[in-house]
XYZ file of C-alpha atoms in Angstrom:
687
model
C 10.592 -7.163 10.068
C 11.658 -8.368 7.078
C 11.598 -6.560 3.437
C 9.899 -9.289 0.763
C 12.820 -9.844 -1.584
C 10.218 -9.795 -4.121
C 8.110 -7.960 -6.206
C 4.139 -6.913 -4.563
C 3.232 -6.281 -8.145
C 1.197 -9.807 -8.508
C -0.715 -9.332 -5.412
C -1.739 -5.976 -5.924
C -2.470 -6.122 -9.317
C -3.379 -9.689 -10.164
C -4.785 -11.343 -12.783
C -5.415 -14.183 -10.930
C -7.308 -14.569 -7.604
C -7.608 -17.253 -4.995
C -10.458 -17.400 -2.627
C -10.085 -19.585 0.840
C -12.502 -19.841 3.929
C -16.946 -19.484 3.991
C -18.634 -16.260 3.415
C -15.304 -13.672 4.006
C -14.290 -15.818 0.291
C -17.637 -14.723 -1.130
C -18.037 -11.538 -0.022
C -14.301 -11.062 -2.235
C -15.992 -12.503 -5.313
C -18.729 -10.493 -5.172
C -17.200 -7.637 -4.430
C -15.097 -8.537 -7.683
C -17.849 -8.831 -10.032
C -19.631 -5.844 -8.784
C -16.372 -4.011 -9.641
C -15.892 -6.215 -12.681
C -12.489 -7.871 -12.738
C -11.846 -8.930 -15.563
C -9.696 -12.089 -14.237
C -9.801 -15.467 -13.228
C -11.172 -15.984 -9.803
C -10.742 -19.498 -7.900
C -12.683 -20.480 -4.867
C -10.893 -23.026 -2.439
C -13.277 -25.051 -0.631
C -13.214 -28.399 1.508
C -17.105 -28.923 0.809
C -18.731 -26.792 -1.488
C -19.238 -27.793 -5.167
C -19.398 -23.644 -6.702
C -19.340 -20.626 -5.037
C -21.551 -17.681 -7.019
C -21.654 -20.090 -10.550
C -17.271 -21.066 -10.118
C -16.620 -24.243 -9.106
C -14.362 -25.101 -6.022
C -11.103 -26.628 -5.896
C -10.252 -28.503 -2.683
C -6.808 -27.040 -2.393
C -3.799 -25.203 -4.148
C -2.522 -28.190 -5.705
C -5.582 -28.419 -7.376
C -5.531 -24.781 -8.600
C -4.897 -24.139 -12.596
C -1.676 -22.866 -12.110
C 0.172 -20.390 -9.295
C -2.307 -17.841 -8.207
C -1.167 -13.740 -8.143
C -3.058 -12.707 -5.526
C -5.066 -14.922 -2.500
C -7.586 -14.046 0.055
C -6.849 -16.880 3.028
C -9.946 -15.772 5.162
C -9.912 -19.114 7.090
C -8.960 -20.064 11.228
C -5.427 -18.677 12.184
C -4.068 -22.756 12.433
C -5.092 -22.965 8.619
C -3.803 -19.958 7.849
C -0.329 -21.048 8.345
C -1.255 -24.437 6.199
C -3.198 -22.238 3.164
C 0.113 -20.608 3.554
C 2.573 -22.206 3.276
C 1.630 -24.317 0.044
C 0.635 -21.002 -1.534
C 4.496 -20.391 -1.479
C 6.025 -24.108 -2.674
C 3.137 -23.390 -5.627
C 4.800 -19.706 -6.378
C 1.831 -17.550 -5.645
C 2.226 -13.909 -6.141
C 1.028 -13.120 -2.639
C -1.635 -13.544 -0.013
C -4.074 -11.743 2.590
C -4.103 -12.953 5.903
C -7.598 -12.008 6.897
C -7.441 -14.382 10.531
C -6.666 -13.029 13.795
C -5.364 -14.306 17.500
C -1.641 -13.464 15.940
C 0.758 -10.996 17.803
C -2.480 -8.503 18.418
C -4.127 -10.861 20.166
C -0.668 -11.962 22.336
C -1.623 -10.721 26.260
C -4.720 -12.884 24.885
C -3.738 -16.015 23.451
C -0.205 -17.417 24.577
C 0.394 -18.795 21.220
C -0.201 -15.458 19.366
C 3.476 -14.581 19.101
C 4.393 -18.029 18.374
C 1.829 -18.280 15.375
C 2.995 -15.071 13.553
C 6.253 -16.387 13.637
C 5.322 -19.825 12.456
C 3.328 -17.528 9.793
C 6.431 -15.629 8.530
C 8.191 -18.621 7.952
C 5.733 -20.236 6.119
C 5.635 -17.445 3.472
C 9.605 -17.433 3.077
C 9.607 -15.130 0.015
C 5.704 -14.800 -0.785
C 4.628 -11.653 0.551
C 1.604 -11.503 2.603
C -0.164 -8.722 3.740
C -1.562 -8.878 7.530
C -2.566 -10.964 9.578
C -5.524 -9.537 10.747
C -6.626 -7.121 8.066
C -9.570 -7.077 5.542
C -6.971 -6.555 2.273
C -7.248 -3.902 0.069
C -9.516 -2.505 -2.704
C -7.665 -1.650 -6.252
C -9.937 0.428 -8.593
C -7.871 1.043 -11.143
C -8.358 -2.889 -12.015
C -11.330 -3.872 -10.227
C -9.435 -6.156 -7.964
C -10.582 -6.720 -4.265
C -9.363 -8.720 -1.602
C -11.985 -7.353 0.565
C -14.355 -9.242 2.656
C -17.354 -6.181 2.852
C -19.143 -3.404 1.610
C -17.353 -0.283 0.845
C -18.068 3.079 -1.365
C -15.690 2.894 -4.120
C -16.423 3.888 -8.003
C -13.629 2.395 -10.294
C -10.891 5.300 -10.984
C -8.612 5.519 -14.033
C -6.498 7.656 -12.040
C -5.921 8.665 -7.823
C -4.489 8.663 -4.977
C -3.625 5.401 -2.935
C -4.993 5.514 1.003
C -3.089 2.705 3.186
C -4.274 2.179 6.871
C -3.256 -0.545 9.936
C -6.587 -0.315 10.589
C -9.387 -2.067 8.501
C -11.983 -0.076 9.995
C -10.455 3.128 8.952
C -10.010 2.043 5.727
C -13.829 1.197 5.732
C -14.571 3.962 6.131
C -12.562 6.402 3.723
C -13.690 3.817 1.435
C -16.531 6.000 1.964
C -15.909 9.693 1.991
C -18.074 11.980 -0.586
C -15.378 14.513 -1.226
C -14.818 14.539 -4.403
C -11.562 12.697 -4.028
C -10.438 9.456 -6.863
C -9.572 6.603 -4.524
C -7.417 3.992 -6.803
C -6.197 2.104 -3.886
C -7.234 1.798 -0.028
C -5.235 -0.909 1.300
C -4.685 -2.236 5.264
C -1.441 -4.110 6.524
C -2.435 -5.456 10.209
C -0.023 -6.695 12.019
C 2.798 -5.983 9.663
C 3.979 -9.200 9.912
C 6.233 -9.229 6.828
C 5.336 -6.278 4.734
C 5.082 -3.170 6.271
C 2.334 0.120 4.788
C 6.296 1.622 3.376
C 6.716 -1.561 1.456
C 3.297 -1.521 -0.114
C 3.532 2.133 -0.446
C 6.410 1.953 -2.154
C 4.648 -1.059 -4.710
C 1.617 1.383 -5.189
C 3.715 4.446 -6.032
C 5.081 2.616 -8.797
C 1.671 1.903 -10.361
C 1.749 5.093 -13.228
C -2.032 5.620 -11.994
C -1.391 6.787 -8.757
C -0.618 10.311 -8.088
C -0.132 10.249 -4.612
C -0.127 8.217 -1.389
C -1.723 8.935 2.154
C -0.696 6.902 5.003
C -2.398 6.200 8.352
C -0.209 5.390 11.091
C 0.024 4.005 14.364
C 3.570 2.995 14.717
C 6.474 2.718 12.553
C 7.347 -0.468 10.759
C 10.739 0.547 9.807
C 12.848 3.469 9.671
C 14.972 1.794 6.793
C 11.623 0.991 4.349
C 10.575 4.602 4.893
C 13.535 6.532 3.982
C 13.472 4.097 0.744
C 9.816 5.324 0.256
C 10.879 8.795 0.630
C 13.484 8.930 -1.353
C 11.177 6.918 -4.345
C 8.728 9.375 -3.949
C 10.970 11.943 -4.955
C 11.796 10.728 -7.744
C 8.393 10.244 -8.968
C 7.276 13.595 -7.730
C 4.743 11.133 -6.443
C 4.517 13.270 -2.307
C 3.025 11.398 0.561
C 1.200 12.237 3.271
C 0.417 10.782 6.729
C -1.952 10.974 9.482
C 0.550 9.651 12.332
C -1.419 8.733 15.678
C -0.281 7.426 19.268
C 2.705 8.086 21.255
C 6.021 6.789 20.865
C 6.776 3.009 20.341
C 9.064 2.577 23.239
C 8.588 5.070 26.332
C 11.464 7.138 27.230
C 13.675 6.925 29.378
C 12.634 9.023 32.698
C 16.032 11.417 32.923
C 17.844 14.692 34.667
C 17.955 16.442 32.060
C 15.481 19.345 30.363
C 16.136 17.807 26.792
C 14.164 14.636 27.163
C 10.759 16.560 28.352
C 10.977 18.929 25.498
C 11.568 16.341 22.681
C 9.187 13.876 23.505
C 8.361 11.035 20.881
C 5.826 12.512 18.794
C 8.009 15.374 18.273
C 10.471 13.538 16.706
C 7.909 11.332 14.237
C 7.117 14.710 13.372
C 10.778 16.185 12.700
C 11.955 12.575 11.253
C 9.149 13.229 8.838
C 9.589 16.559 7.553
C 13.487 15.246 7.338
C 11.995 12.727 4.972
C 9.698 15.073 2.923
C 6.823 13.408 4.040
C 3.684 15.397 4.849
C 1.913 14.980 8.071
C -1.699 16.279 9.236
C -3.717 15.800 12.448
C -6.642 14.488 11.681
C -8.591 12.624 8.306
C -10.544 15.208 7.228
C -7.222 17.154 6.708
C -5.608 14.191 5.646
C -8.410 13.478 2.118
C -7.962 17.546 1.863
C -4.490 17.460 1.561
C -4.539 14.110 -0.743
C -6.926 16.152 -2.614
C -4.602 19.100 -3.856
C -1.736 16.781 -3.991
C -3.860 15.040 -6.985
C -4.429 17.608 -8.696
C -1.417 19.704 -8.692
C 1.473 18.472 -6.065
C 3.471 20.040 -3.902
C 2.885 23.712 -3.425
C 6.356 25.972 -4.895
C 5.323 28.005 -1.276
C 2.447 28.594 1.286
C 1.478 32.231 -0.675
C -2.264 32.477 -0.956
C -5.128 34.528 -2.101
C -8.465 34.198 -0.514
C -11.665 35.878 -2.312
C -15.693 35.698 -0.909
C -18.212 37.179 -1.523
C -18.814 38.313 2.501
C -16.693 39.727 5.056
C -17.621 36.876 7.789
C -15.842 34.256 5.442
C -13.377 36.588 5.074
C -12.443 37.061 8.582
C -12.706 32.995 8.821
C -10.391 32.827 6.693
C -7.559 35.562 7.992
C -8.008 33.946 11.307
C -7.571 30.345 10.498
C -4.349 31.443 8.543
C -3.149 32.644 11.893
C -3.095 29.109 13.032
C -1.416 27.733 9.877
C 1.995 28.579 8.586
C 0.390 29.805 5.691
C 1.316 33.655 4.107
C -1.883 36.093 2.900
C 0.975 38.202 0.956
C 0.333 40.973 0.409
C -1.603 42.306 -3.372
C 0.970 43.270 -6.394
C 0.342 46.871 -7.633
C -0.792 45.546 -11.454
C -3.386 43.673 -9.324
C -5.494 46.597 -7.768
C -6.596 48.432 -10.507
C -8.159 45.559 -12.211
C -9.701 44.269 -9.787
C -11.266 47.596 -8.743
C -12.527 47.796 -12.244
C -14.027 44.955 -12.342
C -15.603 45.053 -8.277
C -16.508 48.711 -8.716
C -15.138 51.690 -5.671
C -17.323 50.177 -2.458
C -14.766 47.566 -1.788
C -11.618 47.064 -0.350
C -8.818 45.750 -2.177
C -7.112 43.352 0.166
C -6.182 39.921 0.588
C -8.002 37.808 2.090
C -10.680 39.952 -0.331
C -14.595 40.226 0.266
C -15.529 41.068 -3.048
C -19.408 42.085 -1.817
C -22.114 40.998 -4.395
C -22.148 43.301 -6.823
C -20.671 40.764 -9.015
C -22.901 37.562 -7.870
C -24.221 35.456 -10.909
C -22.514 37.395 -13.447
C -19.921 35.267 -15.242
C -18.281 37.886 -17.079
C -17.472 40.023 -14.060
C -16.702 37.013 -11.410
C -13.984 35.750 -14.134
C -12.125 39.386 -14.732
C -12.003 39.814 -11.212
C -10.964 36.397 -10.231
C -7.979 36.418 -13.081
C -6.948 39.499 -11.735
C -6.579 38.327 -8.146
C -4.603 34.727 -9.761
C -2.590 36.887 -11.504
C -0.680 37.394 -8.599
C 1.957 34.696 -8.502
C 0.501 32.659 -5.295
C 0.609 29.800 -5.370
C -3.036 28.465 -4.630
C -5.776 31.380 -5.239
C -8.939 30.544 -2.898
C -12.366 31.202 -3.526
C -15.024 30.789 -0.268
C -18.472 29.076 -1.809
C -20.793 26.961 0.416
C -23.656 26.264 -1.811
C -27.436 25.668 -0.772
C -29.211 22.650 0.149
C -30.209 21.160 -3.706
C -32.845 19.769 -2.308
C -34.683 22.836 -1.992
C -32.758 25.465 -3.646
C -31.380 26.750 -6.244
C -27.762 26.719 -6.643
C -27.682 28.056 -10.397
C -25.340 31.108 -9.301
C -23.062 29.009 -7.456
C -22.443 27.121 -10.504
C -21.915 30.666 -12.096
C -19.355 31.193 -9.627
C -17.345 27.948 -10.021
C -17.523 28.303 -13.716
C -16.134 32.027 -13.619
C -12.815 29.932 -11.339
C -12.914 27.653 -14.171
C -12.490 30.128 -16.535
C -10.131 31.851 -14.907
C -7.446 29.295 -14.400
C -7.453 28.555 -17.792
C -6.847 31.894 -18.901
C -4.514 32.411 -16.032
C -2.143 28.729 -15.778
C -2.951 29.476 -11.985
C -3.973 26.686 -9.282
C -7.221 27.027 -7.467
C -9.233 25.432 -4.961
C -13.037 26.490 -4.122
C -13.848 25.833 -0.170
C -17.012 25.353 1.774
C -16.333 26.680 5.010
C -18.716 24.150 6.239
C -17.716 20.417 4.612
C -21.374 19.543 3.882
C -22.307 22.772 2.326
C -19.854 21.392 -1.022
C -22.302 19.098 -2.851
C -20.330 15.621 -3.957
C -21.515 16.343 -7.702
C -20.167 19.977 -8.015
C -16.862 18.281 -6.138
C -16.207 15.707 -8.530
C -17.011 17.919 -11.548
C -14.495 20.593 -9.931
C -11.762 18.168 -9.522
C -12.630 17.254 -13.592
C -11.651 20.610 -14.171
C -8.625 20.756 -12.444
C -9.882 22.945 -9.420
C -9.698 21.832 -5.783
C -12.769 21.450 -4.031
C -12.085 22.105 -0.460
C -14.569 20.647 2.417
C -13.471 23.175 5.383
C -11.375 26.148 5.752
C -9.127 24.666 8.422
C -8.788 21.691 6.209
C -8.212 23.603 3.375
C -4.871 25.343 4.760
C -3.762 22.115 6.351
C -3.415 21.427 3.019
C -1.750 24.624 1.617
C 0.630 24.279 4.389
C 1.515 20.513 3.984
C 1.960 21.271 0.091
C 4.212 23.950 1.011
C 6.223 21.846 3.290
C 6.999 18.951 0.633
C 7.723 21.693 -1.645
C 10.152 23.382 0.199
C 11.869 20.078 1.433
C 11.991 18.904 -2.638
C 13.401 22.068 -3.797
C 16.489 21.355 -1.619
C 18.997 18.329 -1.711
C 17.979 15.335 -0.358
C 18.912 14.732 3.486
C 21.605 12.291 3.645
C 20.649 9.300 5.343
C 19.605 8.776 8.987
C 22.429 8.553 11.632
C 22.293 4.636 11.986
C 23.318 3.885 15.680
C 21.783 1.081 18.264
C 23.334 1.092 21.442
C 26.186 -0.785 23.238
C 25.762 -2.490 26.125
C 27.350 -1.416 29.256
C 26.320 0.882 32.433
C 24.799 4.463 32.017
C 27.461 6.937 33.850
C 26.756 10.670 34.136
C 30.154 12.656 33.523
C 30.471 16.001 36.007
C 30.527 19.143 34.306
C 34.217 19.265 34.143
C 34.277 16.049 32.323
C 31.711 17.086 29.966
C 33.334 20.293 29.155
C 36.196 19.083 28.248
C 34.950 16.466 25.904
C 32.779 19.401 24.269
C 35.558 21.884 24.152
C 37.615 19.066 22.491
C 34.581 18.846 19.140
C 35.101 22.805 18.832
C 32.230 23.918 21.475
C 33.056 27.240 23.231
C 33.441 26.888 26.763
C 34.385 29.225 29.819
C 37.766 28.662 30.945
C 37.475 26.871 34.274
C 39.140 24.808 36.929
C 37.799 21.949 39.140
C 38.621 22.039 42.592
C 37.505 19.576 45.494
C 38.065 21.649 49.086
C 36.751 25.424 49.675
C 40.187 26.457 49.813
C 40.804 25.292 46.760
C 38.074 26.563 45.155
C 38.910 30.313 46.380
C 42.561 30.220 44.721
C 41.389 28.981 41.518
C 39.759 31.928 41.008
C 42.194 34.383 42.425
C 44.625 32.343 39.477
C 41.513 32.729 37.126
C 40.963 36.508 37.745
C 37.685 37.312 39.043
C 34.784 38.296 38.271
C 34.275 34.220 38.704
C 30.990 31.331 38.721
C 31.168 28.683 40.898
C 29.054 25.630 40.731
C 28.414 22.691 42.920
C 29.072 19.401 41.015
C 27.723 16.519 41.567
C 23.931 18.288 41.161
C 21.696 18.140 38.213
C 19.679 21.133 38.533
C 21.931 23.133 40.405
C 19.726 26.959 40.219
C 16.604 24.829 42.046
C 19.505 23.173 44.292
C 21.095 26.656 45.173
C 24.125 24.985 43.822
C 25.209 28.123 41.024
C 26.896 31.406 42.624
C 27.171 34.195 39.899
C 29.793 36.751 39.530
C 31.458 36.393 42.737
C 34.150 39.427 42.734
C 36.739 38.391 45.705
C 38.351 35.461 47.644
C 35.649 35.903 50.517
C 32.469 35.978 48.439
C 33.890 32.386 47.253
C 34.386 31.005 50.133
C 31.324 31.747 51.720
C 29.163 30.189 48.539
C 31.325 27.316 48.488
C 30.387 26.896 52.242
C 26.586 27.594 51.293
C 26.687 24.106 48.938
C 28.843 21.972 50.262
C 25.982 19.811 51.543
C 24.582 19.015 48.166
C 28.350 19.758 46.111
C 30.577 16.866 45.917
C 32.829 19.724 44.524
C 32.966 22.823 42.799
C 33.959 24.294 39.452
C 35.496 27.791 39.232
C 34.765 29.782 35.472
C 35.473 33.093 34.517
C 31.712 35.158 34.215
C 30.969 35.178 31.293
C 29.277 38.606 30.385
C 25.541 39.004 29.339
C 23.944 37.315 26.462
C 21.607 38.659 23.868
C 19.798 34.987 24.678
C 20.289 31.936 26.202
C 19.768 28.557 24.433
C 19.501 25.006 24.926
C 21.406 22.251 23.306
C 20.774 18.994 23.650
C 20.699 15.031 22.172
C 18.490 11.872 23.383
C 18.006 8.706 22.010
C 14.807 8.070 21.129
C 13.051 4.362 20.282
C 12.552 4.651 17.072
C 15.314 7.720 14.830
C 18.185 7.026 17.996
C 20.493 10.116 18.874
C 18.241 13.246 18.147
C 18.716 16.984 18.702
C 17.081 19.389 20.343
C 17.108 23.025 20.341
C 15.109 26.356 21.926
C 14.674 29.005 24.433
C 17.468 27.922 27.352
C 18.238 28.905 30.621
C 15.538 29.557 33.243
C 13.224 30.006 30.320
C 13.365 26.116 28.654
C 9.692 24.657 30.643
C 8.824 28.424 30.755
C 8.145 29.072 27.153
C 8.827 25.436 25.752
C 9.745 27.460 22.377
C 12.213 24.354 20.925
C 12.538 22.691 17.474
C 13.896 19.025 17.153
C 16.028 17.949 14.199
C 17.259 13.965 13.201
C 21.317 13.516 12.711
C 22.967 14.150 10.501
C 21.890 17.858 10.270
C 23.486 20.696 8.121
C 24.321 24.083 9.614
C 21.610 25.343 6.995
C 18.748 22.916 8.874
C 20.083 24.501 12.142
C 19.839 28.171 10.458
C 16.390 27.096 9.548
C 15.539 25.297 12.931
C 16.644 28.920 15.257
C 14.547 31.235 12.967
C 11.794 29.123 13.529
C 11.827 29.352 17.355
C 10.447 32.419 19.388
C 13.784 33.579 20.525
C 14.798 34.048 17.800
C 13.873 37.342 18.008
C 15.782 38.384 20.542
C 19.055 36.547 18.905
C 17.672 39.811 15.630
C 17.830 42.520 18.076
C 14.185 43.033 19.754
C 13.673 46.350 20.513
C 16.747 48.267 19.246
C 18.967 45.811 21.575
C 22.201 44.240 20.220
C 21.707 41.131 17.898
C 22.339 37.663 18.789
C 26.291 36.263 17.449
C 24.219 33.717 15.438
C 27.085 32.507 12.927
C 28.830 31.316 16.101
C 25.691 29.735 17.472
C 25.332 28.007 14.741
C 28.692 26.849 14.570
C 28.045 25.926 18.343
C 25.117 23.591 17.436
C 26.701 22.302 14.100
C 29.911 21.269 16.862
C 27.713 19.574 19.235
C 25.868 17.723 16.912
C 28.898 16.435 15.541
C 30.154 15.319 18.656
C 26.708 13.074 18.960
C 27.284 12.136 15.860
C 30.916 10.481 16.525
C 29.163 9.033 20.047
C 26.396 7.740 18.885
C 26.914 3.963 20.099
C 27.363 5.192 23.610
C 25.960 8.659 24.440
C 22.522 8.706 25.775
C 21.965 11.933 26.357
C 23.673 15.395 26.301
C 22.361 18.734 27.666
C 24.295 22.321 27.004
C 22.424 24.387 28.791
C 22.069 27.633 28.442
C 24.498 28.145 25.382
C 24.960 32.363 26.472
C 24.966 33.748 22.922
C 26.615 36.992 23.183
C 26.397 40.355 20.979
C 27.028 39.550 17.450
C 30.822 38.873 16.804
C 31.487 38.057 20.134
C 31.036 34.334 20.486
C 28.056 32.238 21.529
C 29.558 29.867 25.284
C 28.091 26.559 26.782
C 27.689 27.838 30.281
C 26.994 24.436 31.485
C 26.792 20.619 30.249
C 25.797 17.804 30.910
C 26.560 14.405 29.452
C 25.286 10.785 30.465
C 26.606 7.483 28.344
C 27.809 3.664 28.506
C 30.814 2.826 29.613
């Protein structure tokens, strides 16, 4: 994929639009007229004299001037001809509606060839698609969109981009109060990918945030450019990344690959770039709503108030599944809350304020204001509206007014959460957005938004990560180093390994053990999973035990490695690296030894990586509790562990073009001040 050198500005913010085709082109004109597009629209048709009152032109050459944007809704072969003519004329860009290109290569033998011909015909003129609906620009009323939609004109709002035209249609119908400035599709991304389009809409000063529905990354370089520009402009980007890896992972002989997984690598990559990630479309929309109004959050500290203990419990339980913090109340908050709510209310966070102040705007405002003085990143009030067609919602409106009053009095950020999304009327949501209060549809969706906005804020608060490691694998046969060879290489890179010697025979193993000094460990060389194969014997205290152990594993081992026995560790970790099809070499760190598959406790780090990021990753592991001295046990030597992981990462970076896989399992972390030792290691690389 190539990045179009010309700007997308003319295409997505056009002053003139040309439409090619029959009924789809007619619908584009209808939608532009309906939304009040103020520019010129020029239909092009070989036989029709006029369409919707506009005279038709016979060809690109007959147009009054080169159009800024063109909707090409004709068959795939004719699409290529028109694109070539538009590029020659100097047009600003085009949407290619037709299908039958690369997406249909399994059914149509010429699908790939036609897509390449389309890109060649466009030259340096930007094209979007093929196999896509186009886009909706509600800031200017410019719609290269051949279908219905549910969007009103707006003066500012978010942009949502997707590869799926049907997902775009669905999003356009949302009733959540989210102002949509752009909804755009990318189709096959033959020339212009989602990241390039996102970069273009970010530059519009009326766009506040961008949402991406991604099926596959179009270009890591473009994604990095997008993340950097979003950070510069302080306009956050959040993604709904779906699907599995872009290329299946190779089967490996290590634990590391099974721990990594391409989807986890995607999450690590997005986190590195400061791009948020959510799991569902509702979470995407609710997160964008928060980001539109208030941007990234400085922390995940939140408060919650509701007039029901049941709602408070729902909020508290939902928080367990999310990286949010219902921070305890400050002492100076307690008395004002007590005065406004009465003695029978338990002052806590989440807080059930009962119904004593229900319908009383003054007392509710006092209570909400006291909570909002707590310095929380976001203050939530749970409020499900009654049906407006059957009930009186006056008291619910009073609560909304009290929340708005409190935000004005404190300057705090607040949201009103309907535990059931359908219990938030659209008109209420719109009015809350206009007042700067986030209307959340669903408790879990609200907390997902908090988690995501806080994660972006945390990344933006730190220096930007260095560019992702650029590495392409070199050719050549993949070989597996012996454990002794692997440890020699790692030791040279700064990883601490046990003192040891290789041996070809039983007698040589016994002699090596005597030379090293007992107790020792004996390992069989040439065995992938030594523990399962019985090719590891620990704590051998004399020559006879070494000989017996060596004879016992002779049938599976090609040789022996004798090492000094390591003292009992505080914890065992795994550190490894695999080559991801998209992100290149990535590092995995987690609970190691025999606990790898049992605990599934690991983190993924894209490269290069800093010691600070390594420390944060270790702190996020469950096994970190052991390293911190669980239940009175000694603390682990975390500083040495971090340096060891950093040394392994540096080895991976230095050998990125050849390395296929690294597996250090376990790293035995000794008590604080006594080090961290790589007890086993595997390296696979190209010759």
